[in-house]
Short mmCIF file of C-alpha atoms and ligand atoms in Angstrom, two decimals:
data_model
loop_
_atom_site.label_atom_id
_atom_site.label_comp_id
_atom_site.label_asym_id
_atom_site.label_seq_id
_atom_site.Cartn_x
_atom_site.Cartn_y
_atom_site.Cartn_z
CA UNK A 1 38.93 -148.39 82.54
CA UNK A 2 35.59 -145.99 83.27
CA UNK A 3 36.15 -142.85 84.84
CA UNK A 4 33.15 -140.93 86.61
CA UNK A 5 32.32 -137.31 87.19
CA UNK A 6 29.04 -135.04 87.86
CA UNK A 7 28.15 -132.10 85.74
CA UNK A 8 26.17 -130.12 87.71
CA UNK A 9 23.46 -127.57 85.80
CA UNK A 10 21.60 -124.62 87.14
CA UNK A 11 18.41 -123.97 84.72
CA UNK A 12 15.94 -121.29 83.87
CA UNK A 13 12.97 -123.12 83.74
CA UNK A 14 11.20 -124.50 80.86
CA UNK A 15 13.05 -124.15 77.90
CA UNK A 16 16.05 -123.06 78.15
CA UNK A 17 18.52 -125.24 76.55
CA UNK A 18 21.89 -124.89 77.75
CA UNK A 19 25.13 -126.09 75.50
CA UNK A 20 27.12 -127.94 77.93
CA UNK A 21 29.77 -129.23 75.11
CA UNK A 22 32.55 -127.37 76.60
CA UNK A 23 32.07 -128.31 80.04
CA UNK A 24 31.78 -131.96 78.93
CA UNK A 25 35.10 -131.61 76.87
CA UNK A 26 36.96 -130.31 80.11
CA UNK A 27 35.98 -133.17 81.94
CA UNK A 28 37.33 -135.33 79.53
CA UNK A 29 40.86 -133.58 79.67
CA UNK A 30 40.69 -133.55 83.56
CA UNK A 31 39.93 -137.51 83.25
CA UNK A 32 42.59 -137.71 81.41
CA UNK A 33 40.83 -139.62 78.30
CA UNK A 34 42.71 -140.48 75.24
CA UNK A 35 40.64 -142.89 72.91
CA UNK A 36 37.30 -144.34 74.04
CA UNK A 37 33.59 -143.49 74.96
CA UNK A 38 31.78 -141.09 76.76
CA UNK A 39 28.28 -141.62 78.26
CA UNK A 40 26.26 -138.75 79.57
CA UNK A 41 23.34 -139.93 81.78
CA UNK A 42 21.41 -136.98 83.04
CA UNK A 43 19.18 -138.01 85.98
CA UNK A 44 15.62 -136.70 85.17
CA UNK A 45 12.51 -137.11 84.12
CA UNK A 46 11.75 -133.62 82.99
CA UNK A 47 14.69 -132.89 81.04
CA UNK A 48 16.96 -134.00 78.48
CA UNK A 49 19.76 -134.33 76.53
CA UNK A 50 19.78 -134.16 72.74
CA UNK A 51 22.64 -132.68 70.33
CA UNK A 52 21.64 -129.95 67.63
CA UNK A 53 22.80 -127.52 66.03
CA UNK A 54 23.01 -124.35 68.43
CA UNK A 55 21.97 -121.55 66.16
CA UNK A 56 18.69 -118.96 67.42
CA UNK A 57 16.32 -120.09 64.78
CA UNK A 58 16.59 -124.27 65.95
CA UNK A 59 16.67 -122.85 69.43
CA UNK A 60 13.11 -121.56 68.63
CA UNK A 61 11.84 -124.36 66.60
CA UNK A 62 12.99 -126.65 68.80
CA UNK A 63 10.58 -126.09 71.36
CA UNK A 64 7.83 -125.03 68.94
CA UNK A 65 7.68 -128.52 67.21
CA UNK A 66 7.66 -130.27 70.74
CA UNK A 67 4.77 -128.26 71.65
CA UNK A 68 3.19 -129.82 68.34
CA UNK A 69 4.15 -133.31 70.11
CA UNK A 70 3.18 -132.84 73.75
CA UNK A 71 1.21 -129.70 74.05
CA UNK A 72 1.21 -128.28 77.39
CA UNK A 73 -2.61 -127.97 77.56
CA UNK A 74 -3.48 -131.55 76.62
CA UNK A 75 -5.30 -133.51 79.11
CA UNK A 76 -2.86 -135.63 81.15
CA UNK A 77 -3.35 -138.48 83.60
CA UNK A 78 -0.47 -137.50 85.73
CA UNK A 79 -1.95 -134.20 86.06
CA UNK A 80 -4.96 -135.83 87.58
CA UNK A 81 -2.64 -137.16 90.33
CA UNK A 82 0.00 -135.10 91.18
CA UNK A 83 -1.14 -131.75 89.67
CA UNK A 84 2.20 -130.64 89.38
CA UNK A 85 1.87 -128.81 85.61
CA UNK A 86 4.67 -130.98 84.41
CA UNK A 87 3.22 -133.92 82.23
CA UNK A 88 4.22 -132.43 79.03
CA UNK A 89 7.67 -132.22 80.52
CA UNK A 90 7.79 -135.87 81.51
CA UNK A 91 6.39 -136.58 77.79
CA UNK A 92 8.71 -134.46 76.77
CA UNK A 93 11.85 -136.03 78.70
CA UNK A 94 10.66 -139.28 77.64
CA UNK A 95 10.21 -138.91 73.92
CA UNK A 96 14.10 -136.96 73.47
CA UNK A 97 15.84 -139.20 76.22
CA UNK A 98 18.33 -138.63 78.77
CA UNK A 99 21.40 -140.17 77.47
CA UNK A 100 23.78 -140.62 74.81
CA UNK A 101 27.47 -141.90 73.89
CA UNK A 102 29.85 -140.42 72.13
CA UNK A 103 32.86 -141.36 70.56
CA UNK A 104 35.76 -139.68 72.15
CA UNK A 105 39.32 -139.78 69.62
CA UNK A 106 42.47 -138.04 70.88
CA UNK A 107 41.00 -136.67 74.35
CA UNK A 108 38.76 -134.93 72.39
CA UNK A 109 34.67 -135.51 71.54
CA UNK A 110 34.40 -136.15 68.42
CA UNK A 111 31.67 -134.10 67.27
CA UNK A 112 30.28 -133.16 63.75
CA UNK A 113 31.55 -129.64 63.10
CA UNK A 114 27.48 -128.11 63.77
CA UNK A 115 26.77 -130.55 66.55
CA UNK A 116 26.38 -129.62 70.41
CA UNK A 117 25.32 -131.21 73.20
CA UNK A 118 22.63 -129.94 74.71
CA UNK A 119 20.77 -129.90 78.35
CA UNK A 120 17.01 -128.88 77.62
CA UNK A 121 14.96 -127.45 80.10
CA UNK A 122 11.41 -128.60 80.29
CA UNK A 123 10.37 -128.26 83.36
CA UNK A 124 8.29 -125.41 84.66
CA UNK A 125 10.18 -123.85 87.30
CA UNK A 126 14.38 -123.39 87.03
CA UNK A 127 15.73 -126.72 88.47
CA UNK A 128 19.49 -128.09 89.44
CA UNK A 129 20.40 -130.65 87.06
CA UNK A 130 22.99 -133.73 87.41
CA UNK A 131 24.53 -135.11 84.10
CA UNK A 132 27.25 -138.51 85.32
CA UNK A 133 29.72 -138.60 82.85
CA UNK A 134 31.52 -141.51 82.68
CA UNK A 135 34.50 -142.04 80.16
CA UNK A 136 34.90 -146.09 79.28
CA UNK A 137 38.24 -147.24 77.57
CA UNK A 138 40.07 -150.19 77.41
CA UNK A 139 43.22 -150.60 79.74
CA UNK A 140 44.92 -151.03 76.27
CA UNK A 141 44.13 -147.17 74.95
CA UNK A 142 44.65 -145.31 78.48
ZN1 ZN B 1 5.41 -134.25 87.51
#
């Protein structure tokens, strides 16, 4: 059985990192999912999704240390063509990914107590985002 829904995301702009655990977790209830999977795709190339611990000073450092990986003011080819001021969010997107699984046990995701999925910004501009969450059991655990 696989059950689909969008999670739709308003952002800030580059960033901002938005906890979307809770929103994820009501989807599951309203899919109605027991035991089984859940895959989060998010459909961009200048964001991501990632889980960490949502606490102000890994909020900071989070960005800071990706700055140390793809700085904004390196020289990048896709700023040559499109000029768009976004390679480092396209690096960015690419390094940290756009999708993950999680487990989900009793209807519920089943998170480490400090871990929270996260939507990161990093973009330059505020954009909408699309996450497809699709919950995947077998016909035997619905
Ligand atoms: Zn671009």
């Amino acid at each position: 059985m696989i059950r689909t829904e969008k999670l739709e995301v308003r952002t800030k702009g580059e960033n901002d990192i938005i906890n979307i655990t809770q929103k994820v977790d009501s989807i599951l209830q309203k899919l109605g999912a027991k035991e089984g999977i859940a895959n989060l795709f998010l459909q961009s190339t200048t964001s991501a999704l990632t889980i960490i611990e949502y606490e102000e000073g890994l909020l900071t450092d989070f960005p800071r240390t990706l700055e140390r990986l793809a700085p904004k003011n390196a020289p990048y080819e896709h700023e040559k063509a499109w000029g768009d001021g976004n390679a480092h969010s396209h690096m960015r997107s690419s390094l940290i990914g756009v999708s993950m699984t999680v487990p989900v046990i009793d209807g519920r995701l089943a998170l480490g107590q400090w871990q929270s999925i996260v939507l990161t910004e990093f973009d330059v501009r505020p954009r909408k985002r699309t996450v497809i969450v699709q919950f995947v059991s077998s016909s035997s655990t619905e």
